[in-house]
Short mmCIF file of C-alpha atoms in Angstrom, two decimals:
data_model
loop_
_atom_site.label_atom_id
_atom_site.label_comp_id
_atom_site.label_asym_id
_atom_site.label_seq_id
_atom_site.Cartn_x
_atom_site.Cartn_y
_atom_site.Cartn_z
CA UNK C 21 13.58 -1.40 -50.52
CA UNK C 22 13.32 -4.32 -52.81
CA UNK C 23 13.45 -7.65 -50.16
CA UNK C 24 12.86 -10.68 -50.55
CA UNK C 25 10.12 -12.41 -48.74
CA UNK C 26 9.94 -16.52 -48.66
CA UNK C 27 7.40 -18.33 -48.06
CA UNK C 28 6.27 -20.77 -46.14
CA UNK C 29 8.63 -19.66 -43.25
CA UNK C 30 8.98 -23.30 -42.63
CA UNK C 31 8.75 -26.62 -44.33
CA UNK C 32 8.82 -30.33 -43.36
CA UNK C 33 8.53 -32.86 -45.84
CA UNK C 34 9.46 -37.05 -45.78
CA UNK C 35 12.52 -37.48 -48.39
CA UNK C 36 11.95 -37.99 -52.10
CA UNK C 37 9.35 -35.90 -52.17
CA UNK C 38 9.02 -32.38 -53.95
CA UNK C 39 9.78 -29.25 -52.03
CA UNK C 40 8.78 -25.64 -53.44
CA UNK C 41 9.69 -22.53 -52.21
CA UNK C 42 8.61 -18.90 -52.89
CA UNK C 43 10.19 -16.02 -53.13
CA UNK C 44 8.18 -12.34 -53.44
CA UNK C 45 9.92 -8.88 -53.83
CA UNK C 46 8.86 -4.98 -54.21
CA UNK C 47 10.64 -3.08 -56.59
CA UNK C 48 12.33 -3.62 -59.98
CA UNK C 49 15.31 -6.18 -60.21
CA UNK C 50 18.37 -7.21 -61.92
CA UNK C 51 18.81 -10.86 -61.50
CA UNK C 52 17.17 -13.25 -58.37
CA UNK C 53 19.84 -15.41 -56.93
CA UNK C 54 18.91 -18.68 -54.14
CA UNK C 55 20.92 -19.50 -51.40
CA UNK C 56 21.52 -22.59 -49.19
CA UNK C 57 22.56 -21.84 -45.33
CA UNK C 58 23.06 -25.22 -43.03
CA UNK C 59 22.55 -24.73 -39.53
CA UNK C 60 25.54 -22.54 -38.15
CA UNK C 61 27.42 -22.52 -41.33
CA UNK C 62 28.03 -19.96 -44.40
CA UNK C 63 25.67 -19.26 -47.40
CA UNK C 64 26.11 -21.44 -50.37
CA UNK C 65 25.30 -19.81 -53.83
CA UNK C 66 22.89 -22.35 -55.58
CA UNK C 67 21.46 -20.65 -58.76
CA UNK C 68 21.14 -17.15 -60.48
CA UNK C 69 18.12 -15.89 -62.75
CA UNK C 70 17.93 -12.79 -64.88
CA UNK C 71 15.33 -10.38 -65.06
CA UNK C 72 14.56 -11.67 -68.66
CA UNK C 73 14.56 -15.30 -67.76
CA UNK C 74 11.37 -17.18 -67.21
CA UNK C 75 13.02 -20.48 -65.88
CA UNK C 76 16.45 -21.91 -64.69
CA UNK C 77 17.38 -25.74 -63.48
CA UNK C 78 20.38 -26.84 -62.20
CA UNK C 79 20.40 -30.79 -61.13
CA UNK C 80 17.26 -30.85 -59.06
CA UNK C 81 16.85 -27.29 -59.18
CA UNK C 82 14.63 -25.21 -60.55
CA UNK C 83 13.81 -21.54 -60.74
CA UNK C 84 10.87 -19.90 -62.07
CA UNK C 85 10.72 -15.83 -62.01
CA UNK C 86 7.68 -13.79 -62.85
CA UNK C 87 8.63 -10.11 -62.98
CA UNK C 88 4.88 -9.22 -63.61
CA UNK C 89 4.22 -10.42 -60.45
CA UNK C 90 7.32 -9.94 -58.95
CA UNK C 91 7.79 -13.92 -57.50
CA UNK C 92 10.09 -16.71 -57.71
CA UNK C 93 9.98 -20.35 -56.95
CA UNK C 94 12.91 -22.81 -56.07
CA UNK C 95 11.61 -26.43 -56.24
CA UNK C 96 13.83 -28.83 -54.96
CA UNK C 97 12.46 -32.25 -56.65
CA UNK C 98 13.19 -35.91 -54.97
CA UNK C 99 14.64 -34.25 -51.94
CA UNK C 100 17.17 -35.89 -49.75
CA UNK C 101 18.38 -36.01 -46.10
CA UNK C 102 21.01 -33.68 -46.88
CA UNK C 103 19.04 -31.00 -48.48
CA UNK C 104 18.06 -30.19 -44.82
CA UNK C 105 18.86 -26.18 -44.70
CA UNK C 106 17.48 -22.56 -45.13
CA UNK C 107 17.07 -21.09 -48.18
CA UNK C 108 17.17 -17.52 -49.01
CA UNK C 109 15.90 -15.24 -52.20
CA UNK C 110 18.42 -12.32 -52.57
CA UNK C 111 17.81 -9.87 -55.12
CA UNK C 112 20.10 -7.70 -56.97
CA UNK C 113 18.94 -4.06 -58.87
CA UNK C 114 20.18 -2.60 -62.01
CA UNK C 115 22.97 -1.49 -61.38
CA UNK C 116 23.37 -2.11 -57.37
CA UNK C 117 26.22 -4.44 -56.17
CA UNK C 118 23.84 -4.84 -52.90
CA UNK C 119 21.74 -7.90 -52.43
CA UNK C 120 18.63 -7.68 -50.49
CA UNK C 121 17.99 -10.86 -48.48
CA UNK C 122 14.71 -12.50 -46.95
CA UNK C 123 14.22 -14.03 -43.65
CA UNK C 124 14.38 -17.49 -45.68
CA UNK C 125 12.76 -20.62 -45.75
CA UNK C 126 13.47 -23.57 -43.13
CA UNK C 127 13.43 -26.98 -45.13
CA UNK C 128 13.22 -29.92 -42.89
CA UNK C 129 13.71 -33.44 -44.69
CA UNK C 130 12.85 -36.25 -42.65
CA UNK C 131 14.57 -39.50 -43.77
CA UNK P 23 40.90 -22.43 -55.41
CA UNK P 24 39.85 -21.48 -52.00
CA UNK P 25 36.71 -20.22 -51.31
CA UNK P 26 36.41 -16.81 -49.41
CA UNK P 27 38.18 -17.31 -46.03
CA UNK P 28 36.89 -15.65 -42.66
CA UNK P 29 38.70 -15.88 -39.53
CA UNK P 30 38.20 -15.83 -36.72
CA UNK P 31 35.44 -17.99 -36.84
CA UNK P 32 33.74 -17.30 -33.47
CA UNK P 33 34.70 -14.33 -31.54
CA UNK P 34 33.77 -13.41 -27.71
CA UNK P 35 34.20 -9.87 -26.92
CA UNK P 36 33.31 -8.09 -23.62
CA UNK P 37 30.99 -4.53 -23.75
CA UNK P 38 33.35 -1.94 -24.97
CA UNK P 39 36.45 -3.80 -26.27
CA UNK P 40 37.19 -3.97 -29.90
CA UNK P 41 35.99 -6.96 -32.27
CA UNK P 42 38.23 -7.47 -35.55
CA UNK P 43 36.91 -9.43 -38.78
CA UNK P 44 38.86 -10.48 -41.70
CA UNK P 45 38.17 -11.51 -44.69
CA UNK P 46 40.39 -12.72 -47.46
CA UNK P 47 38.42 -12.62 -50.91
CA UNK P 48 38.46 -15.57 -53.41
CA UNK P 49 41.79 -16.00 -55.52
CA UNK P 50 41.19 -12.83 -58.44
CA UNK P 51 38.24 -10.92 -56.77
CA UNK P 52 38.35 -7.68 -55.95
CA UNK P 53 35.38 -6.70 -55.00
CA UNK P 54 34.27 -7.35 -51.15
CA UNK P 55 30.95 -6.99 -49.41
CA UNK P 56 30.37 -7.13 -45.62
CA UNK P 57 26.76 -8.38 -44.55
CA UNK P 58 25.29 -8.97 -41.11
CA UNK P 59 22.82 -11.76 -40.16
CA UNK P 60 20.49 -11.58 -36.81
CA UNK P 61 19.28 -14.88 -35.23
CA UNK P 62 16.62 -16.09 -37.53
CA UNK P 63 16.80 -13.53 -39.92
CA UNK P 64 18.11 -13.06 -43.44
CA UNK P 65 21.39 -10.94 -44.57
CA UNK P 66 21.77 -7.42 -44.54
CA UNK P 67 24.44 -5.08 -46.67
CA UNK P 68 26.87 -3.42 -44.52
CA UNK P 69 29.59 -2.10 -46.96
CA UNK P 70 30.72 -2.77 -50.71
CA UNK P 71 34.82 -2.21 -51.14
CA UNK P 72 37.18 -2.63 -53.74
CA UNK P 73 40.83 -2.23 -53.20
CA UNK P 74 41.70 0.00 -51.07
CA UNK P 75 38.38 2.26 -51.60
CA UNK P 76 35.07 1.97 -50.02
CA UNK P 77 32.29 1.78 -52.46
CA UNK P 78 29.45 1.72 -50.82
CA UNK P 79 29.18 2.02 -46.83
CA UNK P 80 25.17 2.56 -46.89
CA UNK P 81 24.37 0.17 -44.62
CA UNK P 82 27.19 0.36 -42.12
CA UNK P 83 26.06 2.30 -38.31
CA UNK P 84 27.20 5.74 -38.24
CA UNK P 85 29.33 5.25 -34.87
CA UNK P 86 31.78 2.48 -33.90
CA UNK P 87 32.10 0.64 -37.40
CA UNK P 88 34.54 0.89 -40.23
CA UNK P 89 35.71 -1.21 -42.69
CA UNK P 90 39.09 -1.11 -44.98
CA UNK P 91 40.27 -3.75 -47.73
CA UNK P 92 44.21 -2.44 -48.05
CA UNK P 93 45.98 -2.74 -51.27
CA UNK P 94 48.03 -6.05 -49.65
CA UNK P 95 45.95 -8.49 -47.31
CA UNK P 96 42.65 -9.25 -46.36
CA UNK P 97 39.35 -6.81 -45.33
CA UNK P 98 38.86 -5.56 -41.95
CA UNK P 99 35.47 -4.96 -40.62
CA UNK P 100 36.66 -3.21 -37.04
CA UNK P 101 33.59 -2.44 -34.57
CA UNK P 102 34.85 -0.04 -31.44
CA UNK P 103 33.23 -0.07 -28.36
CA UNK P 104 31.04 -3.57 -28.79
CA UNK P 105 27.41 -3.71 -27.29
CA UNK P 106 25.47 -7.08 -26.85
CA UNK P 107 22.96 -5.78 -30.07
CA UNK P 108 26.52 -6.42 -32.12
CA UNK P 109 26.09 -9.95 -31.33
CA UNK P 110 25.72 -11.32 -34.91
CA UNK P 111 26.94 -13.69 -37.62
CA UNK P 112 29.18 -11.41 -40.27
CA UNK P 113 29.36 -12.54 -43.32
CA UNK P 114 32.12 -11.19 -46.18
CA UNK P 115 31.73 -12.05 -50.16
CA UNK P 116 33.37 -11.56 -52.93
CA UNK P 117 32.85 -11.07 -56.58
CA UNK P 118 35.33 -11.14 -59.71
CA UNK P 119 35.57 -7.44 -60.76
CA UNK P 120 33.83 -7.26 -64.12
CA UNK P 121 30.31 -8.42 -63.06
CA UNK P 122 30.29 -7.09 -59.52
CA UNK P 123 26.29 -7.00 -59.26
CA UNK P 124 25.62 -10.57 -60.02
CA UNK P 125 27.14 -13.79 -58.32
CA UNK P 126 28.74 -13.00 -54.72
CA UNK P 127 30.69 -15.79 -53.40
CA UNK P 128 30.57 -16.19 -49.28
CA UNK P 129 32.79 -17.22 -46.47
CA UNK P 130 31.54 -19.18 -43.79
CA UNK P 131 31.14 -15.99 -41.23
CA UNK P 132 32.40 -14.69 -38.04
CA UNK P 133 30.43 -15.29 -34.86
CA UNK P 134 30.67 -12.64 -32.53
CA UNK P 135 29.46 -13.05 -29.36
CA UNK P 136 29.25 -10.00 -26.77
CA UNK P 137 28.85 -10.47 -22.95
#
C-alpha cells in the first residue's frame, strides 16, 4: 500500500521558530495533500501537491515533494501558539479516490 | 457554505446495539468517503459513495458494517452488533464530482464510544 509515514512522531519547538515535517511513502502517487487535526477535532485540508510539482507555499506553508525519493516536507516557518496540532501526509494514486494516511506528526508550540 | 456536517458528534453505544453515523456532504458534492481513525493513529478508507451507489467499499469489515448515501439526505454509515474494537473517531468527506481523487473536504467526526 502506498502510506504515508511522518516523521519525527513528535515535535516541540518555542514559537517563532521554524518547524519541518516529513512525509515518506511506497508506491507511485497522484498528488500529496497535508492535513491539520487539533486535539479532538476534525481534519483541516491545508495544501495539495502534484506528482509533477517540486514545491508549493501557502502563507507560511510550504511543501516540497521528491518523487525520486518518494518524500515530502511541510515547513511551517515563524510558528505560533495556535499552530499547536497533528499533521498528517495523505496520499492519493492515479486514479484512486482513496487517500492513504500516516500516523502524523505531533507539533507542540510553546508560547 | 457549510462545511461537511457530522452528527452525532459523540455516540455511546452498549456491546451489540446498533451505532448510526450521518453525514451530510458539502453544498454540490457528490462524492462521499467514510474513514476511521484509532487513538493515535492516522485515517483509514472505509467506503467511497456517490449517490445512491457504493463505489468503493474496500476497506469496510465484511460483517456488521454498511454504508448508503440515498438519492435525498445525508450518508449512513450503520455498524450492527457494536464491539468495544469499534470504538473510534469516523470521519466522512466529501469531494465536488469532477475531481473526485484530489481535495476531500472533512467533517469534524463522530465519536463512538462502546462499553
Amino acid at each position: 500500500s502506498q502510506q504515508g509515514e511522518e516523521d519525527p512522531q513528535a515535535l516541540s519547538i518555542q514559537e517563532g521558530e521554524n518547524a519541518t515535517m516529513n512525509c515518506s511513502y511506497k508506491t507511485s502517487i497522484n498528488n500529496l495533500q497535508w492535513y491539520r487535526q487539533n486535539s479532538g477535532r476534525g481534519l483541516v485540508h491545508l495544501i495539495l501537491i502534484r506528482s509533477n510539482e517540486r514545491e508549493k507555499h501557502s502563507g507560511r506553508l510550504r511543501v516540497t515533494l521528491d518523487t525520486s525519493k518518494k518524500s515530502s516536507s511541510l515547513l511551517i516557518t515563524a510558528s505560533r501558539a495556535a499552530d499547536t496540532a497533528s499533521y498528517f501526509c495523505a496520499t492519493g494514486g492515479a486514479g484512486s479516490y482513496q487517500l492513504t494516511f500516516g500516523k502524523g506528526t505531533k507539533l507542540s508550540v510553546i508560547p | 457554505n457549510a462545511g461537511v456536517m457530522q452528527n452525532p458528534r459523540h455516540l455511546v453505544r452498549r456491546r451489540g446495539q446498533e451505532a448510526r453515523l450521518r453525514c451530510s456532504p458539502m453544498k454540490g458534492h457528490s462524492h462521499v468517503y467514510w474513514y476511521r481513525q484509532l487513538p493515535e493513529e492516522g485515517l483509514k478508507f472505509m467506503v467511497y459513495l456517490q449517490k445512491e451507489n457504493i463505489i468503493d467499499e474496500s476497506g469496510m469489515p465484511k460483517e456488521r458494517f454498511s454504508a448508503e448515501f440515498p438519492k435525498e439526505g445525508p450518508s449512513i454509515l450503520r455498524i450492527q452488533q457494536v464491539v468495544r474494537g469499534d470504538s473510534a473517531a469516523y470521519f466522512c468527506a466529501s469531494s465536488p464530482p469532477l475531481v473526485a481523487e484530489e481535495t476531500q473536504y472533512f467533517g469534524p467526526g463522530t465519536r463512538l464510544l462502546v462499553l
